mmCIF file of C-alpha atoms in Angstrom:
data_model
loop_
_atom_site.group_PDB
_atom_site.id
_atom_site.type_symbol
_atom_site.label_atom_id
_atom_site.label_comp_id
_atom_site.label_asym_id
_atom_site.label_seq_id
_atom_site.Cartn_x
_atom_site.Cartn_y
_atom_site.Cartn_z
ATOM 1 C CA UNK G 189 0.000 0.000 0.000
ATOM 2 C CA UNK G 190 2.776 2.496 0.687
ATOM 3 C CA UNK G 191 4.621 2.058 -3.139
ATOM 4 C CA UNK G 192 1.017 2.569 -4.107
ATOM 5 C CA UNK G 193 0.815 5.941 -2.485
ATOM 6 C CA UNK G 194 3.915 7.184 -3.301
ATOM 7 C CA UNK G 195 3.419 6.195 -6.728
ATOM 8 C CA UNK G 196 0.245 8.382 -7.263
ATOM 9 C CA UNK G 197 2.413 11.254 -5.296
ATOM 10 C CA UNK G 198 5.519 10.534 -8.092
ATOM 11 C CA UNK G 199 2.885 11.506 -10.399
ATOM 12 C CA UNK G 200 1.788 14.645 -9.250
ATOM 13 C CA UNK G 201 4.574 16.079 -7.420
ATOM 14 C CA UNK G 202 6.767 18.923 -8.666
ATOM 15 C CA UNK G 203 9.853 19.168 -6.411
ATOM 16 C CA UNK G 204 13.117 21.325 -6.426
ATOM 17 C CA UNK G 205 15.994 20.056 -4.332
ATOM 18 C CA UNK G 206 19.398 20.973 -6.129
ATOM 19 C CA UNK G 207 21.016 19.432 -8.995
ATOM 20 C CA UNK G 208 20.967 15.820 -9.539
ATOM 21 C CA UNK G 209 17.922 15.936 -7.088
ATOM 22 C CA UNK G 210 15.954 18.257 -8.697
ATOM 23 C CA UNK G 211 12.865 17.070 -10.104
ATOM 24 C CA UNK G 212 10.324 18.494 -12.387
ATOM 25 C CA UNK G 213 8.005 16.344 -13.739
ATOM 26 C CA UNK G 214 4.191 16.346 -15.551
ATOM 27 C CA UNK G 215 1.700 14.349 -14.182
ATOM 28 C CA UNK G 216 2.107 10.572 -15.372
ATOM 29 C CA UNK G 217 -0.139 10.074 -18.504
ATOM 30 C CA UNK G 218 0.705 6.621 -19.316
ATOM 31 C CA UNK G 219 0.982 5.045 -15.656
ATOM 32 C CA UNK G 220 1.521 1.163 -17.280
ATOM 33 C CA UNK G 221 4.227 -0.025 -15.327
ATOM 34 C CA UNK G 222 5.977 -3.506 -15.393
ATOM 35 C CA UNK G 223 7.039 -3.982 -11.348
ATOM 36 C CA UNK G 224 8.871 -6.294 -9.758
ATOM 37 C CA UNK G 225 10.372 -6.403 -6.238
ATOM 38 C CA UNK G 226 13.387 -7.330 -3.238
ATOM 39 C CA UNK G 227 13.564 -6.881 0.509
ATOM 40 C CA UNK G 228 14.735 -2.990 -0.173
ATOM 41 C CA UNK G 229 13.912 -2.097 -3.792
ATOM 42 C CA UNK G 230 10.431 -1.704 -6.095
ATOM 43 C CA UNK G 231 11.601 -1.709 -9.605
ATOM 44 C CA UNK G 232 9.450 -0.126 -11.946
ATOM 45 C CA UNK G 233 9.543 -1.096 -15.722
ATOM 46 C CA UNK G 234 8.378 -0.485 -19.621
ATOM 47 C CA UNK G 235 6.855 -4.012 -21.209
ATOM 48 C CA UNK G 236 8.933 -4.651 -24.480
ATOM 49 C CA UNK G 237 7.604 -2.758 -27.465
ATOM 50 C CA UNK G 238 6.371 -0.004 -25.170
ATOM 51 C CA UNK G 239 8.030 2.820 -27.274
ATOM 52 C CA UNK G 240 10.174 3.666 -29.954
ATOM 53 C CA UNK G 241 13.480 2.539 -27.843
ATOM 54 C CA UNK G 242 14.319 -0.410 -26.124
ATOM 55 C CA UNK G 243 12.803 -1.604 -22.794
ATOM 56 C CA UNK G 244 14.280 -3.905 -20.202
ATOM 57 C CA UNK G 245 13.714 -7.526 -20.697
ATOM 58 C CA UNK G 246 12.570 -9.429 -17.731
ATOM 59 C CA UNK G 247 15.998 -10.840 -17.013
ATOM 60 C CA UNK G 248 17.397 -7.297 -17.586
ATOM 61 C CA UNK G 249 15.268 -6.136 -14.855
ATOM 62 C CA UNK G 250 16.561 -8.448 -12.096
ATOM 63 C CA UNK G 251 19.887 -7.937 -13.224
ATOM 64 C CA UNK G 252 19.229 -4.214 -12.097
ATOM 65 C CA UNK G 253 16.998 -5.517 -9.239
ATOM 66 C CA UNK G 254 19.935 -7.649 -7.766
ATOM 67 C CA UNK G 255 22.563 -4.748 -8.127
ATOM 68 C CA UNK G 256 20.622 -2.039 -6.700
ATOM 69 C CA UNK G 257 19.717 -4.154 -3.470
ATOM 70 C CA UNK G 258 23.745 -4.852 -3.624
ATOM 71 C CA UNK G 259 24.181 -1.186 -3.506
ATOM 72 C CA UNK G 260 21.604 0.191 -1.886
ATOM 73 C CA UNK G 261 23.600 -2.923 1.402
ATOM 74 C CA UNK G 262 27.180 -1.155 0.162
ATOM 75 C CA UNK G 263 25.816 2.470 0.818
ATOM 76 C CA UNK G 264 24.837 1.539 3.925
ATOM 77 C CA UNK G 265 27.664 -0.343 5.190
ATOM 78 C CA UNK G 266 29.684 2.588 3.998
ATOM 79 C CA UNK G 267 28.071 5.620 5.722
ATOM 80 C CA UNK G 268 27.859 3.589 8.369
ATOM 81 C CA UNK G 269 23.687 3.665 8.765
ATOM 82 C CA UNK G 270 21.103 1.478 9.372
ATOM 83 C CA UNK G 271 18.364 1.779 6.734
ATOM 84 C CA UNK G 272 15.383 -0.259 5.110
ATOM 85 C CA UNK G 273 12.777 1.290 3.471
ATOM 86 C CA UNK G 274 12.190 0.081 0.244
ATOM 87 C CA UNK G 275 13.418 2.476 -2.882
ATOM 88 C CA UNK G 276 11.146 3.037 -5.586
ATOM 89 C CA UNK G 277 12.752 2.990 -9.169
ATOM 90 C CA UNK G 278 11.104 4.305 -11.906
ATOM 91 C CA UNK G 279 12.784 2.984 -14.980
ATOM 92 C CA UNK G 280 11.785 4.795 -18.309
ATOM 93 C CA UNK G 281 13.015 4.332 -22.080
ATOM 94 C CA UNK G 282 15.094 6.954 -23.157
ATOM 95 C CA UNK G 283 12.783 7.902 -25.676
ATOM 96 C CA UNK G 284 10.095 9.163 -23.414
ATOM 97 C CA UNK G 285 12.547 9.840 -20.773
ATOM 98 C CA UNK G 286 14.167 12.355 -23.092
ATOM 99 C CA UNK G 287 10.251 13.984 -23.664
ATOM 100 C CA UNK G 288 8.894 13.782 -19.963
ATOM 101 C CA UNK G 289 11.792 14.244 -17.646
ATOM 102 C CA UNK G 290 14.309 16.365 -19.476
ATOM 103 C CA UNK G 291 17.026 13.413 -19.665
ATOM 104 C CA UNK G 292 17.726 10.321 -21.936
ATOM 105 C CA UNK G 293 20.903 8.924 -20.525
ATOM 106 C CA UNK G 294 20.434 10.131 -16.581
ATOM 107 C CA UNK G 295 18.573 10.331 -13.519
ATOM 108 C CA UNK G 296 17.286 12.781 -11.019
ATOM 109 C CA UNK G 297 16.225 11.453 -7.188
ATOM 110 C CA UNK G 298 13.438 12.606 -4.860
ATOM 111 C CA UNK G 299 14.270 11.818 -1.414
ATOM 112 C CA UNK G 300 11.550 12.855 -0.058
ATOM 113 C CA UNK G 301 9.555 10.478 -1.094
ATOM 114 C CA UNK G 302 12.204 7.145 -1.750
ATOM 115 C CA UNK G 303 12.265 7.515 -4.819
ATOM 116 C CA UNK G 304 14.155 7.986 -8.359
ATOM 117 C CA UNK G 305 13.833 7.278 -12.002
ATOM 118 C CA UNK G 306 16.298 6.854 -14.388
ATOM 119 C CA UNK G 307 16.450 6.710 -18.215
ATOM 120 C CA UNK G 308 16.811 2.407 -19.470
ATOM 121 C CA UNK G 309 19.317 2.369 -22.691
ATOM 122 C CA UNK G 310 22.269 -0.196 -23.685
ATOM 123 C CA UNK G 311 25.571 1.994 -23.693
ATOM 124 C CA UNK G 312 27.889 1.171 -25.709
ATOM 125 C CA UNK G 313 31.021 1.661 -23.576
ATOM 126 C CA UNK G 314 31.364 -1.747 -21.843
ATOM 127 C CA UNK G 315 32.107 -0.891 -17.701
ATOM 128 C CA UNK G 316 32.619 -2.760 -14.922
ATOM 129 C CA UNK G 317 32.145 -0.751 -11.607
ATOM 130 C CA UNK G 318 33.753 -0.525 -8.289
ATOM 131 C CA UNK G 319 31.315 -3.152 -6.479
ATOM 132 C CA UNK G 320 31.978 -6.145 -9.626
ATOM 133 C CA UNK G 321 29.175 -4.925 -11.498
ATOM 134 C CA UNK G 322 29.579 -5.781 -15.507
ATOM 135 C CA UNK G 323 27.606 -4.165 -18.027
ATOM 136 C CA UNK G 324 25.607 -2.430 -15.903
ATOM 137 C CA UNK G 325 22.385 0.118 -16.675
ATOM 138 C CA UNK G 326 22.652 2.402 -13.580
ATOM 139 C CA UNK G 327 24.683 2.781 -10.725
ATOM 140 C CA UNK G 328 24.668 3.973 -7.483
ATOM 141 C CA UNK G 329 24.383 7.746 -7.583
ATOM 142 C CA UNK G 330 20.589 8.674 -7.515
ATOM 143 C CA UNK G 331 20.472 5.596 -4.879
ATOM 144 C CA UNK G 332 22.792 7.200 -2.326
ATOM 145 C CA UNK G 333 20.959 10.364 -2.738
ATOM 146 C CA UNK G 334 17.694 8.848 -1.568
ATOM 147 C CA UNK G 335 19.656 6.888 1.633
ATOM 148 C CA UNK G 336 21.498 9.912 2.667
ATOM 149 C CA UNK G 337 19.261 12.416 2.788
ATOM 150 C CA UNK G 338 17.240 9.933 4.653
ATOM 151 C CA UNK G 339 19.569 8.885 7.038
ATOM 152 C CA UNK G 340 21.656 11.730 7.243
ATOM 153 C CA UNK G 341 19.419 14.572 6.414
ATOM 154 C CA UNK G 342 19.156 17.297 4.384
ATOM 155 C CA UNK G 343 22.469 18.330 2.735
ATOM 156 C CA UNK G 344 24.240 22.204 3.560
ATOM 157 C CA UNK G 345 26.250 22.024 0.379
ATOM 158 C CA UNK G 346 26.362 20.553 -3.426
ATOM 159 C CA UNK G 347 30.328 19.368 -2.302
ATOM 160 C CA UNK G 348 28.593 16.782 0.594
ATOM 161 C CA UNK G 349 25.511 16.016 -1.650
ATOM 162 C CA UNK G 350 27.316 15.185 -4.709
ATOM 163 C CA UNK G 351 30.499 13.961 -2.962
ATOM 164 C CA UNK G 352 28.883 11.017 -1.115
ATOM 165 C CA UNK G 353 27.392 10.276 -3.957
ATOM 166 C CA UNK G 354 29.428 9.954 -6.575
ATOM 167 C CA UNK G 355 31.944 8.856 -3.806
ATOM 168 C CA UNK G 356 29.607 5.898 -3.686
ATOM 169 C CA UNK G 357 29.253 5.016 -7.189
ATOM 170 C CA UNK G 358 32.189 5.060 -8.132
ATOM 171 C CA UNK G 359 32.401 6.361 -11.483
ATOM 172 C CA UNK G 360 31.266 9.353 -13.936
ATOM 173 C CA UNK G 361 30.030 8.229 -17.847
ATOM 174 C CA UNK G 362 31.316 4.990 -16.971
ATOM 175 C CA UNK G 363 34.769 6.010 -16.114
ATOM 176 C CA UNK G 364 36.383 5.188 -12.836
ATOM 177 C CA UNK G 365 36.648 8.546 -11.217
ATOM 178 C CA UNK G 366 40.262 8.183 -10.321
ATOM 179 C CA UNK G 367 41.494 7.566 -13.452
ATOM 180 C CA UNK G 368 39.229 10.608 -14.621
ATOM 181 C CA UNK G 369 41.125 12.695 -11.854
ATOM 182 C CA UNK G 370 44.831 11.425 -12.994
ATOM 183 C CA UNK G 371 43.651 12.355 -16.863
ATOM 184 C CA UNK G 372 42.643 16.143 -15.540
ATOM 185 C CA UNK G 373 45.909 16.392 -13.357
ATOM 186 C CA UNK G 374 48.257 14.839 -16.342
ATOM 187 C CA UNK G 375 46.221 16.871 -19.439
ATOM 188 C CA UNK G 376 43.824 19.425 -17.865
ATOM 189 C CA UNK G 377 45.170 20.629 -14.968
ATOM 190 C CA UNK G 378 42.655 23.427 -14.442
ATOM 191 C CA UNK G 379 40.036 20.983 -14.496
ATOM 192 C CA UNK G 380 41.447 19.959 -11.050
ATOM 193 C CA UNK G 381 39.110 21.590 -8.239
ATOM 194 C CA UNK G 382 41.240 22.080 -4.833
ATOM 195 C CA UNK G 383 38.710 21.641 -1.398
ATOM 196 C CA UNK G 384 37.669 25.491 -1.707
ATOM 197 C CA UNK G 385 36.839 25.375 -5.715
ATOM 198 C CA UNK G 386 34.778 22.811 -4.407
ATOM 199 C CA UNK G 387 33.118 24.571 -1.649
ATOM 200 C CA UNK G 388 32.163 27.644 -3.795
ATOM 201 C CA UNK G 389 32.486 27.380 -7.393
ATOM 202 C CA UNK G 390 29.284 24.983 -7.795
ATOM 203 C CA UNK G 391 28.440 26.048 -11.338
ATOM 204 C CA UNK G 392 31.667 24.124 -12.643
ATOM 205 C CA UNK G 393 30.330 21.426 -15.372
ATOM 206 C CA UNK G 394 29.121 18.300 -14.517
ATOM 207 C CA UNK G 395 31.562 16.489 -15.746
ATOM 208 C CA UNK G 396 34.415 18.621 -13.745
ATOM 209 C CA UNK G 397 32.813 18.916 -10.887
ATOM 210 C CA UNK G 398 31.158 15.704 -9.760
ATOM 211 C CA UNK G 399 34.563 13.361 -10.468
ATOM 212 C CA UNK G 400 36.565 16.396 -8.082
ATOM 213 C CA UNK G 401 33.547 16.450 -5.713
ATOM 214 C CA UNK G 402 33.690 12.596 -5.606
ATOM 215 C CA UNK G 403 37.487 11.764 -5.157
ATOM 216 C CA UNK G 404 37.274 14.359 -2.343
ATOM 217 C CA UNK G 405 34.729 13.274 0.053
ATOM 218 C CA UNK G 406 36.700 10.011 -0.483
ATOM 219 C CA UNK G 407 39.831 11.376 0.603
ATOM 220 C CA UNK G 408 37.995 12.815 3.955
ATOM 221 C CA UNK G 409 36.321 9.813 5.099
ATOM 222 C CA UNK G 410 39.317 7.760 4.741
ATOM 223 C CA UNK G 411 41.622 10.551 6.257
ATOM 224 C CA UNK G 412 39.529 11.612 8.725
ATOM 225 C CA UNK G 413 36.474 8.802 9.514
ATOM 226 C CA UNK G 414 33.141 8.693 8.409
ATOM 227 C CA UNK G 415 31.476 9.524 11.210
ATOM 228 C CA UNK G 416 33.237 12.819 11.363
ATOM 229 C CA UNK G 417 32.729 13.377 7.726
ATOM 230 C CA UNK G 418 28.621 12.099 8.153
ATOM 231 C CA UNK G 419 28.584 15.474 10.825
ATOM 232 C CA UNK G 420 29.749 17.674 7.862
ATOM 233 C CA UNK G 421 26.843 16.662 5.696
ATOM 234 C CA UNK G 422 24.327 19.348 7.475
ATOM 235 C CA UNK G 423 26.904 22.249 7.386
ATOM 236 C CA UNK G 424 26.039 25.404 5.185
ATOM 237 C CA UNK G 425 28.799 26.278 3.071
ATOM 238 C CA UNK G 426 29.155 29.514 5.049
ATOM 239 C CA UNK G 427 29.869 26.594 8.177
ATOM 240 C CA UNK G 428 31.655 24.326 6.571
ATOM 241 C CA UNK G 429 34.916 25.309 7.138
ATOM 242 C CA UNK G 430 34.668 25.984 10.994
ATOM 243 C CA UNK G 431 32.701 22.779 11.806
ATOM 244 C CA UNK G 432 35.433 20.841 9.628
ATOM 245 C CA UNK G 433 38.100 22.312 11.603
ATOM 246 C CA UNK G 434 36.401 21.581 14.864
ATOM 247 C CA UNK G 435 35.313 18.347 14.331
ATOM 248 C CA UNK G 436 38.248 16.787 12.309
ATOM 249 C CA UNK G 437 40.792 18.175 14.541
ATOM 250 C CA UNK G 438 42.813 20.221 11.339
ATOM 251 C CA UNK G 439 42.882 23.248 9.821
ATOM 252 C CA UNK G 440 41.090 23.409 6.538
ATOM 253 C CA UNK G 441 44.611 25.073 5.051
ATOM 254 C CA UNK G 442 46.428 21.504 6.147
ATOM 255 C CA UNK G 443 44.012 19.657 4.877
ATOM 256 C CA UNK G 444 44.463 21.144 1.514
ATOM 257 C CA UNK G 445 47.918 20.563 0.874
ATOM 258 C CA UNK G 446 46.943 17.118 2.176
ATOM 259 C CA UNK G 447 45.121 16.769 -0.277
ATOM 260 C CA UNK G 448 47.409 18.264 -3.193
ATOM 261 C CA UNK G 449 49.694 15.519 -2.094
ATOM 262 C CA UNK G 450 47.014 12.730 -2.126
ATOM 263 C CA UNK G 451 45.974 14.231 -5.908
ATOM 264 C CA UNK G 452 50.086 13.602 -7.238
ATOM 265 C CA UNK G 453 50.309 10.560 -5.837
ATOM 266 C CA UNK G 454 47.197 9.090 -7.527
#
């Protein structure tokens, strides 16, 4: 009865939250949904010929059944949370995904209500991702947006929101982030963001900004412990600083030539 609910409500709502979890979104005219379920995930699906582009088969489906309950474990475990609520996917074909929600190769989350959807196409760049996952159709990212602002709460900053989360995953366009960060630092260096790029310069593209954002908040939690890192998720970016300083026992100027260091040693 609740996936019910919150169905009807994915309909109708129109939400705002900030970048990857910003939703706009017309009220569902064709609500014919393929669904299938696990302990932790609803997976909602296109039947085969429902549009122009491909839909999942029914094996596809589990496949991305299986890995997001694998993720949606990993997040946890990594965060260090206890969560269960059941996610609700929303799985469309990239044709109509292109027409309805504004994207035919991404996703966009709505915490609020445990929930994301996600565009269903066969790349063509063959990727394996950081938790054994081959040939995969979506990763992690809109699914650690949903637990963490869940468990954690609303995020003060894009750097915590999109850092755990592409943290998380793992990856940008099917690229490992690392290697996306050691391509920058040997070939682009100005597409390298140090900790207070990161902090304030928010408008950076996508593609800049979330494999910096993402390599970061990796380098914290491992440097300085999740749990410290998980009290920095809150923090305004006017706070951020201060509280980091206080609670990580380091000055933010240390910390960035910390980090410099970590960045040539990749």
């Amino acid at each position: 009865m609740k996936h019910k609910i919150l169905k009807y409500y994915f309909c109708l709502l129109v939400i705002t939250i900030s970048s990857c979890t910003d939703f706009i979104a017309e009220k569902d005219l064709q609500p014919e949904w393929e669904v299938i379920e696990s302990n932790r995930i609803v997976l909602h699906y296109r039947s085969p010929g429902f549009s122009n582009e491909a839909s999942p088969t029914i094996d596809e489906a589990y496949f991305i059944l299986h890995n997001q309950e694998l993720y949606y474990r990993s997040v946890c475990d990594s965060i260090n949370r206890d969560y269960s609520d059941r996610v609700l996917i929303y799985l469309f074909n990239s044709d109509e995904a292109d027409e309805r929600t504004g994207t035919a190769s991404g996703g966009h989350s709505i915490p609020k209500l445990n929930a994301f959807y996600f565009s269903f196409f066969h790349h063509p760049r063959e990727y394996t991702d950081k938790y054994g996952v081959e040939k995969l159709f979506l990763g992690a990212h809109e699914l650690v947006h949903v637990i963490t602002h869940q468990t954690l709460g609303y995020p003060g900053t894009r750097l915590m929101s999109e850092g755990y989360a592409n943290w998380l995953d793992g990856s940008y366009a099917r690229y490992d982030i690392p290697d996306i960060i050691i391509s920058y630092r040997n070939n682009n260096p100005e597409k390298i963001m140090n900790p207070d790029e990161l902090l304030n310069d928010t408008d950076r593209d996508e593609s800049v900004y979330y494999p910096n954002a993402g390599l970061f908040t990796g380098f914290l939690v491992n440097t300085y412990g999740i749990e410290n890192i998980n009290r920095l998720f809150n923090c305004g970016r006017g706070d951020l600083i201060s509280d980091f300083e206080n609670i990580c026992y380091d000055s933010w100027v240390d910390m960035t030539e910390k980090y410099s260091a970590y960045i040539e040693d990749l």
